[in-house]
Short mmCIF file of C-alpha atoms in Angstrom, two decimals:
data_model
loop_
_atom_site.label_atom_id
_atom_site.label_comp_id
_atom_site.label_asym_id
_atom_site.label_seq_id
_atom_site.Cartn_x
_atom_site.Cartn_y
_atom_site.Cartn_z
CA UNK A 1 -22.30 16.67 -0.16
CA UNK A 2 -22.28 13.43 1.83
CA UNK A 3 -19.00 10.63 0.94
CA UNK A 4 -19.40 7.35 2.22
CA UNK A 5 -15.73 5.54 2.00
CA UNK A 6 -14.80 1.86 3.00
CA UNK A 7 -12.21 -0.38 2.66
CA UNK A 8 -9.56 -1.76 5.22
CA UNK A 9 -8.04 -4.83 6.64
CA UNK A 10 -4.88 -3.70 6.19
CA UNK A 11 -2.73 0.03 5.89
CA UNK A 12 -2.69 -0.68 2.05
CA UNK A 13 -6.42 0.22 2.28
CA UNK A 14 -6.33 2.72 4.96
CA UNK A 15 -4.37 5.05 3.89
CA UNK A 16 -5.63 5.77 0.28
CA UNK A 17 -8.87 5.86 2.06
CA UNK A 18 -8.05 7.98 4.61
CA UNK A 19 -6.07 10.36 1.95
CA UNK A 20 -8.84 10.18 -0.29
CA UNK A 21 -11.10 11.51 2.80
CA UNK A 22 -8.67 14.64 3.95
CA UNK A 23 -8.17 15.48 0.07
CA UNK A 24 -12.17 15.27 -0.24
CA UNK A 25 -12.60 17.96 2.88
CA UNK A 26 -9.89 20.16 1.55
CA UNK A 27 -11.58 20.43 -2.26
CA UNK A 28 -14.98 20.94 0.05
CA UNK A 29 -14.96 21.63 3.39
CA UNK A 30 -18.66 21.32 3.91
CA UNK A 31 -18.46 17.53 3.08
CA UNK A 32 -20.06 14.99 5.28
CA UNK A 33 -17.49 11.92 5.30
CA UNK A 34 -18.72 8.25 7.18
CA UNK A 35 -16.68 5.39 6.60
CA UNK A 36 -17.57 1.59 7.20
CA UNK A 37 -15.16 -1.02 8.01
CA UNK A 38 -15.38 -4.63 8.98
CA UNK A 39 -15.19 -4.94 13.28
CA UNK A 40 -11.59 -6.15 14.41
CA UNK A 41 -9.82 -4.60 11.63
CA UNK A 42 -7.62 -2.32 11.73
CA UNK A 43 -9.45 0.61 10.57
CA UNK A 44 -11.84 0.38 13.45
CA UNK A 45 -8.52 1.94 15.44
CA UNK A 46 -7.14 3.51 12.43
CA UNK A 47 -9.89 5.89 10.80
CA UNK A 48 -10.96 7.39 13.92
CA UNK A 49 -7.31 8.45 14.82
CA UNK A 50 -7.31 10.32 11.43
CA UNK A 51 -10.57 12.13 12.90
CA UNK A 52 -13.70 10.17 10.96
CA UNK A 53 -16.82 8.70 12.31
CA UNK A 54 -16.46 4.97 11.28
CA UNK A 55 -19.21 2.54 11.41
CA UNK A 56 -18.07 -1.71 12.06
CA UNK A 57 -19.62 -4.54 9.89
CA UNK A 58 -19.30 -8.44 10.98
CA UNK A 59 -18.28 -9.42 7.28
CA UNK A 60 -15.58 -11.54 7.41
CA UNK A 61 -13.11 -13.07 4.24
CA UNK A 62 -13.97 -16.62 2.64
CA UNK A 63 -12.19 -19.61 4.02
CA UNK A 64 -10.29 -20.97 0.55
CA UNK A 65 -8.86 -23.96 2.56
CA UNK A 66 -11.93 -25.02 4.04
CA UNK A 67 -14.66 -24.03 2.25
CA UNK A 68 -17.37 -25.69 4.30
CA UNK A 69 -16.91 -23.34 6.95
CA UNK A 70 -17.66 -20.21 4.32
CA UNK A 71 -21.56 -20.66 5.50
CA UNK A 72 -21.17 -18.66 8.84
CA UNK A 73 -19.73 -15.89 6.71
CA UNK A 74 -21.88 -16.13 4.05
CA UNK A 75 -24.94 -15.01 6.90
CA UNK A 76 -22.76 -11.98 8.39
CA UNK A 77 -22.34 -10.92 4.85
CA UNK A 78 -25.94 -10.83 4.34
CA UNK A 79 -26.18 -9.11 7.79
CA UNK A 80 -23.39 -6.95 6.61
CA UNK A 81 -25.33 -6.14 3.38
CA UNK A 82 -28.71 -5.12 5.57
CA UNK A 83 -26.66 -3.39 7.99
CA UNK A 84 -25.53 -0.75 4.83
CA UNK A 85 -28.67 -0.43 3.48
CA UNK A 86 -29.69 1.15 7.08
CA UNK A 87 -26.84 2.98 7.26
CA UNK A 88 -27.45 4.68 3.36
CA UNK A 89 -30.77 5.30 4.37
CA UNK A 90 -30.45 7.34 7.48
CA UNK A 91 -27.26 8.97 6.35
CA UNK A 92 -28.11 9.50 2.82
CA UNK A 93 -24.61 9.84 0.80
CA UNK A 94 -24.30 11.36 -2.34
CA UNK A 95 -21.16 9.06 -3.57
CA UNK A 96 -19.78 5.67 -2.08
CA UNK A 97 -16.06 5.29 -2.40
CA UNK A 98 -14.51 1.73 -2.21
CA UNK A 99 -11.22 1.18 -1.94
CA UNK A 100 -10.78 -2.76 -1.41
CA UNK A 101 -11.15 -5.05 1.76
CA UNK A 102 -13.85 -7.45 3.15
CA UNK A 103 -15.94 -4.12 4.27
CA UNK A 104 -15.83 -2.24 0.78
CA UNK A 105 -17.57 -5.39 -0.66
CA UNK A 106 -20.57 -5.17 1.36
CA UNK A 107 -21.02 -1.26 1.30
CA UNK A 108 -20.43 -0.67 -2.25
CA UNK A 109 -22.80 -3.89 -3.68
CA UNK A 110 -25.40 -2.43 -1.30
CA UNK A 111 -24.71 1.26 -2.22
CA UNK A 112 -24.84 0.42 -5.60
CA UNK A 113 -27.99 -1.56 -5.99
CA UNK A 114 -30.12 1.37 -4.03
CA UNK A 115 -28.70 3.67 -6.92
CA UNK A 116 -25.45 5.27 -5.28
CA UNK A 117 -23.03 5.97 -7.84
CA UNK A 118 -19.66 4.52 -7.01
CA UNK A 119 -16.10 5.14 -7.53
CA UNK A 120 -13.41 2.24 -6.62
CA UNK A 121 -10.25 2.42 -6.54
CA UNK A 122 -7.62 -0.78 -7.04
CA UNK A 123 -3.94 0.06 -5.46
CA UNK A 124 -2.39 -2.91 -7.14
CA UNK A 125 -1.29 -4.18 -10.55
CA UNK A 126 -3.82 -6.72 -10.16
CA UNK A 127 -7.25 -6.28 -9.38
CA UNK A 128 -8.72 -7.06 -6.17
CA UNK A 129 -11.45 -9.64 -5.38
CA UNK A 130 -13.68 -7.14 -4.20
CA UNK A 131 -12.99 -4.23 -6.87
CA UNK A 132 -13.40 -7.23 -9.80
CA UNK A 133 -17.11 -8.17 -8.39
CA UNK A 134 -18.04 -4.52 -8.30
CA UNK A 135 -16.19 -3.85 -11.40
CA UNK A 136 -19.73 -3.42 -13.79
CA UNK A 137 -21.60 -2.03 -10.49
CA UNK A 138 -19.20 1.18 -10.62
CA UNK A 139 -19.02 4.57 -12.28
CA UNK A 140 -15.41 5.29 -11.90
CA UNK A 141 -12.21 3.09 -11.47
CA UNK A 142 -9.10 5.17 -10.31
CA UNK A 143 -6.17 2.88 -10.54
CA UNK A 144 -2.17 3.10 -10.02
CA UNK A 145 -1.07 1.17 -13.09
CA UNK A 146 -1.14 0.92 -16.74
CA UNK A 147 -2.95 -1.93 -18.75
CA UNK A 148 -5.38 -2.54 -15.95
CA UNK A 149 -7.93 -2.81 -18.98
CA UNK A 150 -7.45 -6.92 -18.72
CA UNK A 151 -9.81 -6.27 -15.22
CA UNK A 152 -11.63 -3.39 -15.57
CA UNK A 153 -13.80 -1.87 -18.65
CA UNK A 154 -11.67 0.43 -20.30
CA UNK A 155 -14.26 3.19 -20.32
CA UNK A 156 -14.72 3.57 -16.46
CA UNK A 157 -10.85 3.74 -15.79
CA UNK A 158 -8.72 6.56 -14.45
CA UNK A 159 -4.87 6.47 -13.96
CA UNK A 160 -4.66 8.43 -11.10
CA UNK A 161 -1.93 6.03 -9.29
CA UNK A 162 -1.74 5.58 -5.06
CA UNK A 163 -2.02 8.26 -2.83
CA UNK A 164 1.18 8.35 -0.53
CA UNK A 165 2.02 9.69 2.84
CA UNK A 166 2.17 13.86 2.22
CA UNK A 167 5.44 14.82 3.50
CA UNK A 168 7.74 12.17 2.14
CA UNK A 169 9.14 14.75 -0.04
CA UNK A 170 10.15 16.66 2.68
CA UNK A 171 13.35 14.77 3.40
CA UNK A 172 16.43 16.38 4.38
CA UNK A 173 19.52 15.16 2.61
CA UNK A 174 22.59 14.66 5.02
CA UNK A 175 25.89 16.17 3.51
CA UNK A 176 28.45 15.35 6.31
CA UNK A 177 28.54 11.11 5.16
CA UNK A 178 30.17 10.31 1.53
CA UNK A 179 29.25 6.59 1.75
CA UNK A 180 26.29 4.80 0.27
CA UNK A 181 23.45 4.12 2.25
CA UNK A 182 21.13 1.23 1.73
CA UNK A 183 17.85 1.37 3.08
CA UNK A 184 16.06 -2.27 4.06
CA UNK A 185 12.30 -1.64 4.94
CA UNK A 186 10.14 -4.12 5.45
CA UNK A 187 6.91 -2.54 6.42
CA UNK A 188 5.86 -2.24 10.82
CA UNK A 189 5.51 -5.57 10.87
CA UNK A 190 8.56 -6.55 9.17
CA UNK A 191 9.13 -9.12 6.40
CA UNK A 192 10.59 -12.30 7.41
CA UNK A 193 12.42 -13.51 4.35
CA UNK A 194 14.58 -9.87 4.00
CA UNK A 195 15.46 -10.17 7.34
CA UNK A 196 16.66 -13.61 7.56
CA UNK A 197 18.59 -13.18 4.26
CA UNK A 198 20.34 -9.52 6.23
CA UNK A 199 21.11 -11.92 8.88
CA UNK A 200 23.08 -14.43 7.13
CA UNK A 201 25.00 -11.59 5.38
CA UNK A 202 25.86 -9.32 8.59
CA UNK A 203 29.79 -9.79 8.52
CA UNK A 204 29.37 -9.14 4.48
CA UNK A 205 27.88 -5.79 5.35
CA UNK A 206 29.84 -5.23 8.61
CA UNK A 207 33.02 -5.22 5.71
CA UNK A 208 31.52 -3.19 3.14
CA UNK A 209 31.84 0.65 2.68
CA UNK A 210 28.05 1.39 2.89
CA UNK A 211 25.64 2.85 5.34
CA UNK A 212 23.49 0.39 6.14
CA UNK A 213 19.77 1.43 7.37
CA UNK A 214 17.95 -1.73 8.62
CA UNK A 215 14.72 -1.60 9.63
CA UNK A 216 13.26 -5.12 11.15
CA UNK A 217 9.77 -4.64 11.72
CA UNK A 218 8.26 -5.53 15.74
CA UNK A 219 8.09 -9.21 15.20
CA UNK A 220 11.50 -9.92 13.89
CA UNK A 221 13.23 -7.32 15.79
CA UNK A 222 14.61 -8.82 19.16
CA UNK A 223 16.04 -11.96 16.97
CA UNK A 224 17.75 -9.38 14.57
CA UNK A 225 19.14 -7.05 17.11
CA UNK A 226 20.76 -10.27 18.71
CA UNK A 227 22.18 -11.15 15.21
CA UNK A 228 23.60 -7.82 15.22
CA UNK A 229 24.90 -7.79 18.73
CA UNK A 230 26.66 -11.55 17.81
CA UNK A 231 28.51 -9.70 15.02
CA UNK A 232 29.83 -7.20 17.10
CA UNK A 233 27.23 -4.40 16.32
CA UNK A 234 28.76 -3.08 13.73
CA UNK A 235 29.00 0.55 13.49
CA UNK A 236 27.70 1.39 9.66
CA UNK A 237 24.88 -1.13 10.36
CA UNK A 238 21.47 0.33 12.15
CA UNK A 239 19.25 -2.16 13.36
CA UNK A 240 16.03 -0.53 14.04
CA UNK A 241 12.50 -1.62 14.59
CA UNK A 242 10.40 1.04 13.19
CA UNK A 243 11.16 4.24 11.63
CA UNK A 244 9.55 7.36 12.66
CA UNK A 245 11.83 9.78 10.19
CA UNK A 246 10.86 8.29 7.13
CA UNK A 247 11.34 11.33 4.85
CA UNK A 248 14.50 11.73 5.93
CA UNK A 249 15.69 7.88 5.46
CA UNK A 250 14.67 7.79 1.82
CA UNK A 251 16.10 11.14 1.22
CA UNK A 252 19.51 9.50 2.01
CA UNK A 253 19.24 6.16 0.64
CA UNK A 254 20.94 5.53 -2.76
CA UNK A 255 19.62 2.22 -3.18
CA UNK A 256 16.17 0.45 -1.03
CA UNK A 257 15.25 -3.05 -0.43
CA UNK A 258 11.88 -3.74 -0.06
CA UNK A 259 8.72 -5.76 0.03
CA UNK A 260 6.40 -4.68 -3.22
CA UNK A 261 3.03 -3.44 -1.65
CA UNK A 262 1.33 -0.41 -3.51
CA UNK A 263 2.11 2.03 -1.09
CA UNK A 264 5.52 0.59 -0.85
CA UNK A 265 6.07 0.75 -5.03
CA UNK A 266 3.79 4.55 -5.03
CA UNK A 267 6.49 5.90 -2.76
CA UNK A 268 9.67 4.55 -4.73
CA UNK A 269 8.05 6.10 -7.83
CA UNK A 270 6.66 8.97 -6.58
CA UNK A 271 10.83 9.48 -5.06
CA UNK A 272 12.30 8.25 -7.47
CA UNK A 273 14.63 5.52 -5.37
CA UNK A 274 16.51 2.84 -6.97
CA UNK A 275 14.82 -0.51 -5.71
CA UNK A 276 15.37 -4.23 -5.12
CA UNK A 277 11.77 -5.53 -4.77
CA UNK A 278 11.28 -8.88 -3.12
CA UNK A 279 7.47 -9.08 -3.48
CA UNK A 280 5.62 -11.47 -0.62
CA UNK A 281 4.28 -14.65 -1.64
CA UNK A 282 1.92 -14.62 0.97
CA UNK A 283 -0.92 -12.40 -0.55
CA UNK A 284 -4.14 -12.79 -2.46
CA UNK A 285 -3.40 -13.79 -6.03
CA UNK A 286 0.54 -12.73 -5.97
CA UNK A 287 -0.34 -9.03 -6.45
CA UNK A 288 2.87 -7.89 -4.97
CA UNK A 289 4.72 -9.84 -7.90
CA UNK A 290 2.50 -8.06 -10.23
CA UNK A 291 3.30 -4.82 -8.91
CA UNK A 292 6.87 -5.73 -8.79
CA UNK A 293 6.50 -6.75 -12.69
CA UNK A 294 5.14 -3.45 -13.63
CA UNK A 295 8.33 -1.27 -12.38
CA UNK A 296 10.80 -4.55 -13.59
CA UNK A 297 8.98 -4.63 -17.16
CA UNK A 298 10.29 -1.02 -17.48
CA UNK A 299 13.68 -1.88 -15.97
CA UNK A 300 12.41 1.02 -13.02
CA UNK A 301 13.47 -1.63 -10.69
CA UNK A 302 15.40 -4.91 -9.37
CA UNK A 303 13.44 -7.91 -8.97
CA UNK A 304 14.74 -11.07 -6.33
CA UNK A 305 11.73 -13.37 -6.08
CA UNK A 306 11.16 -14.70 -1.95
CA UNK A 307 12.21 -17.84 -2.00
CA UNK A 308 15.99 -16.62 -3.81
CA UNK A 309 16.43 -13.94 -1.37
CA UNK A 310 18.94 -15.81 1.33
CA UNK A 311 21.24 -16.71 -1.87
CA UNK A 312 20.41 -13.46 -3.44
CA UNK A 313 19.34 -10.25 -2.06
CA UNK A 314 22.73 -9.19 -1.00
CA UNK A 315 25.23 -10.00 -3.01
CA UNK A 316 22.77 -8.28 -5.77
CA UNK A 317 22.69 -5.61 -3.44
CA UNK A 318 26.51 -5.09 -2.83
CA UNK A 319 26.95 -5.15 -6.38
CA UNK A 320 23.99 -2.58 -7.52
CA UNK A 321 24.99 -0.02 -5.00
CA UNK A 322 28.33 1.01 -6.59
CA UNK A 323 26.65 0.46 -10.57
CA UNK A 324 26.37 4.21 -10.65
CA UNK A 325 25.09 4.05 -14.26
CA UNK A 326 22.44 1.93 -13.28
CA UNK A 327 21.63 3.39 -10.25
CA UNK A 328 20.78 6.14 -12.56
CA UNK A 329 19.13 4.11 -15.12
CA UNK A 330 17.09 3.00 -12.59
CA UNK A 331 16.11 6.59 -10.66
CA UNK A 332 15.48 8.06 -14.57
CA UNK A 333 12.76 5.31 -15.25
CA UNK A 334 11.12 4.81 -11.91
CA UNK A 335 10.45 8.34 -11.80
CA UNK A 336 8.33 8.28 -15.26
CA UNK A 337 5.91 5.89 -13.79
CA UNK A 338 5.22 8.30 -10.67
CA UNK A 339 1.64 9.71 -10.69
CA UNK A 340 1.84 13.04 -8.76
CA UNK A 341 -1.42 14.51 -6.23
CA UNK A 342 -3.12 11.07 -6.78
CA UNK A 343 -5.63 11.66 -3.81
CA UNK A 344 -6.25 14.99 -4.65
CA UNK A 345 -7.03 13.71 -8.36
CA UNK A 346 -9.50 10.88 -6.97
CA UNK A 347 -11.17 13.25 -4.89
CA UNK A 348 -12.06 15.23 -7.85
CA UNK A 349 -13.56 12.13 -9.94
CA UNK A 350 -15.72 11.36 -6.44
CA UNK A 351 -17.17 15.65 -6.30
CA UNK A 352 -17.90 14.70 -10.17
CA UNK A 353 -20.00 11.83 -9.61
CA UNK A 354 -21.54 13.36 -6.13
CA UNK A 355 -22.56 16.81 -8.66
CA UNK A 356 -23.52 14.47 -11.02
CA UNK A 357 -25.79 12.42 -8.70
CA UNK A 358 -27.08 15.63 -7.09
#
C-alpha cells in the first residue's frame, strides 16, 4: 500500500502527521509513506528527522489584511496543485491523508479530484480552513472533539481524538517533595502573555508553599531569567527554557498552566492534569478558545481568557492549587474526554479506505 500524508506549518500538524505515519508502518510494515509540505515550513526540517521522504510545494497562506497581494499566491497554488498531480502520478498512492496546513490544501483537492480517496483529520474544536473546503471532497473525518457535526457531515466523522507524544505516560512520580507543584508551559516558543503575568507575580510565588516549574519558551527566556534573578532566584521557582523531561514534569504537577493548542488539551486529557487554559488570541478563527470551551463546558478545566491573565492567572492559580476537591473534580472529568491510541485508530480508518480503494 502507498500513504501519501500532508499537512504542516506548525508542530500542531506535524506531529499527528508524523504519528499517523509511524502508527501506519507498524499496522503494515510494507507501506510506502511520501509526505508533501509547503517549502520553508517547518516540516521540510521536521518530517525527514522522523525518517520520511518529504516532497516541498511553493503554496503559501492568503493575505486577509491585504488582499490585493493574494494574486501571487493564488499562481503558486495553482503551481502547487500541478506539482501534486505529478507527484500522484509517478508515485501512485493508494490513500491521501490530510491533516491541515497550507500544503494539505493543495495535495488533498488534487488527490481527490484524480479519484484518491481521502481521510482528514481536524485537531481542533473548530474546523480548519483547509479541512472545511475539503470537507465534501473526503471519505473519512477523524476528529478530537464532540459536536464537530456543525462542520463536518455527520456521516464521514470519526472521534478518534489527537495523537500525542508516546511516552508521556511514562512519567516517574517523585516521592521525596510533599509540596504542590505547578507546571507553566507555554509551548518551545513560549507564550508571551503567561509569562509576563509569572513575572509580575514572582515575589507572590517566591512566598508561597508550591513547587513552581516554569518553563519560558526561547524567545521570552533571557527577559524571564532576569526577572527571576531580580527577585533573588528563588529557590521553589525553576525558570527554564525548554523542557526535555516532559513525562516526568507532568507526572509531578498537581495543577498546569497552559496555552490551549490540540496537542496541548490531547495531553491534559489523555493525563488527566488539572488545567488553567489561557487560549491565544492570535490564531485562525480563535480555535484555541474553542478547544478551551470544550474541556470548560464540562468543567474538565479552568478557563482565564489572554487579555485577563496579568490580573488573573495567578491569584486563580494560588487559590486552585490547594482546592483539593476541585483539583479532583477537575482530574475525574478531564480524564472522560481522553481518547486513548488515537493514531493507531486513524491509521486503521486510512488501511480501510487504501483496501477499499485497492
Amino acid at each position: 500500500m502507498k500513504y501519501l500524508i500532508s499537512g504542516g506549518g506548525t508542530g500542531g500538524h506535524i506531529f499527528p502527521a508524523v504519528s499517523i505515519a509511524n502508527a501506519l508502518k507498524e499496522l503494515d510494515p510494507e507501506a510506502e509513506i511520501l509526505f508533501i509540505g509547503a517549502l520553508g515550513r517547518m516540516e521540510m526540517e521536521r518530517v525527514p528527522q522522523a525518517g520520511y521522504k518529504i516532497i516541498g510545494l511553493p503554496v503559501r497562506g492568503f493575505n486577509r489584511a491585504q488582499p490585493w497581494k493574494n494574486v501571487s499566491v493564488l499562481i503558486d497554488l495553482a503551481k502547487s496543485i500541478r506539482q501534486v498531480k505529478s507527484i500522484i502520478r509517478d508515485f501512485q498512492p493508494n490513500v491521501g491523508v490530510g491533516v491541515g496546513g497550507y500544503a494539505s490544501g493543495a495535495a488533498m483537492w488534487a488527490a481527490a479530484n484524480m479519484g484518491i480517496p481521502i481521510l482528514l483529520q481536524e485537531q481542533n474544536g473548530f474546523a480548519g480552513v483547509t479541512n472545511e473546503i475539503l470537507k465534501d471532497k473526503a471519505a473519512k473525518i477523524c476528529v478530537a472533539y464532540e459536536g464537530m457535526e456543525r462542520f463536518f457531515p455527520a456521516d464521514k466523522i470519526i472521534l478518534t481524538g489527537n495523537p500525542v507524544r508516546q511516552n508521556l505516560t511514562e512519567g516517574r512520580k517523585l516521592t521525596d517533595d510533599s509540596r504542590k507543584t505547578l507546571l507553566i508551559i507555554g509551548g518551545s516558543l513560549g507564550a508571551r502573555t503567561i509569562n509576563e503575568a509569572v513575572k509580575a507575580a514572582l515575589p507572590q510565588l517566591a512566598k508561597s508553599d508550591i513547587h513552581v516549574v516554569w518553563q519560558t519558551g526561547k524567545v521570552y527566556y533571557e527577559s524571564c531569567k532576569a526577572a527571576w534573578e531580580a527577585a533573588g532566584q528563588p529557590a521553589n521557582i525553576e525558570c527554564l527554557d525548554f523542557l526535555s523531561d516532559m513525562p516526568d514534569r507532568y507526572a509531578n504537577a498537581d495543577l498546569v498552566i497552559s496555552r490551549a493548542g490540540a496537542s496541548s488539551i490531547s495531553e491534559l486529557c489523555l493525563l488527566g492534569k488539572p488545567a488553567i487554559l489561557v487560549p491565544s488570541p492570535n490564531v485562525a478563527e480563535d480555535h484555541q478558545t474553542h478547544n478551551a470551551m470544550a474541556l470548560v463546558n464540562k468543567d474538565a478545566a479552568v478557563l482565564v481568557r489572554d487579555a485577563e491573565a496579568a490580573e488573573k492567572l495567578i491569584p486563580t492559580a494560588l487559590e486552585l492549587i490547594q482546592d483539593e476537591a476541585k483539583l479532583k473534580s477537575l482530574h475525574t472529568n478531564v480524564l472522560k474526554l481522553a481518547q486513548t491510541d488515537s493514531a493507531k485508530r486513524i491509521a486503521e480508518e486510512v488501511i480501510k479506505l487504501a483496501k477499499k480503494q485497492k
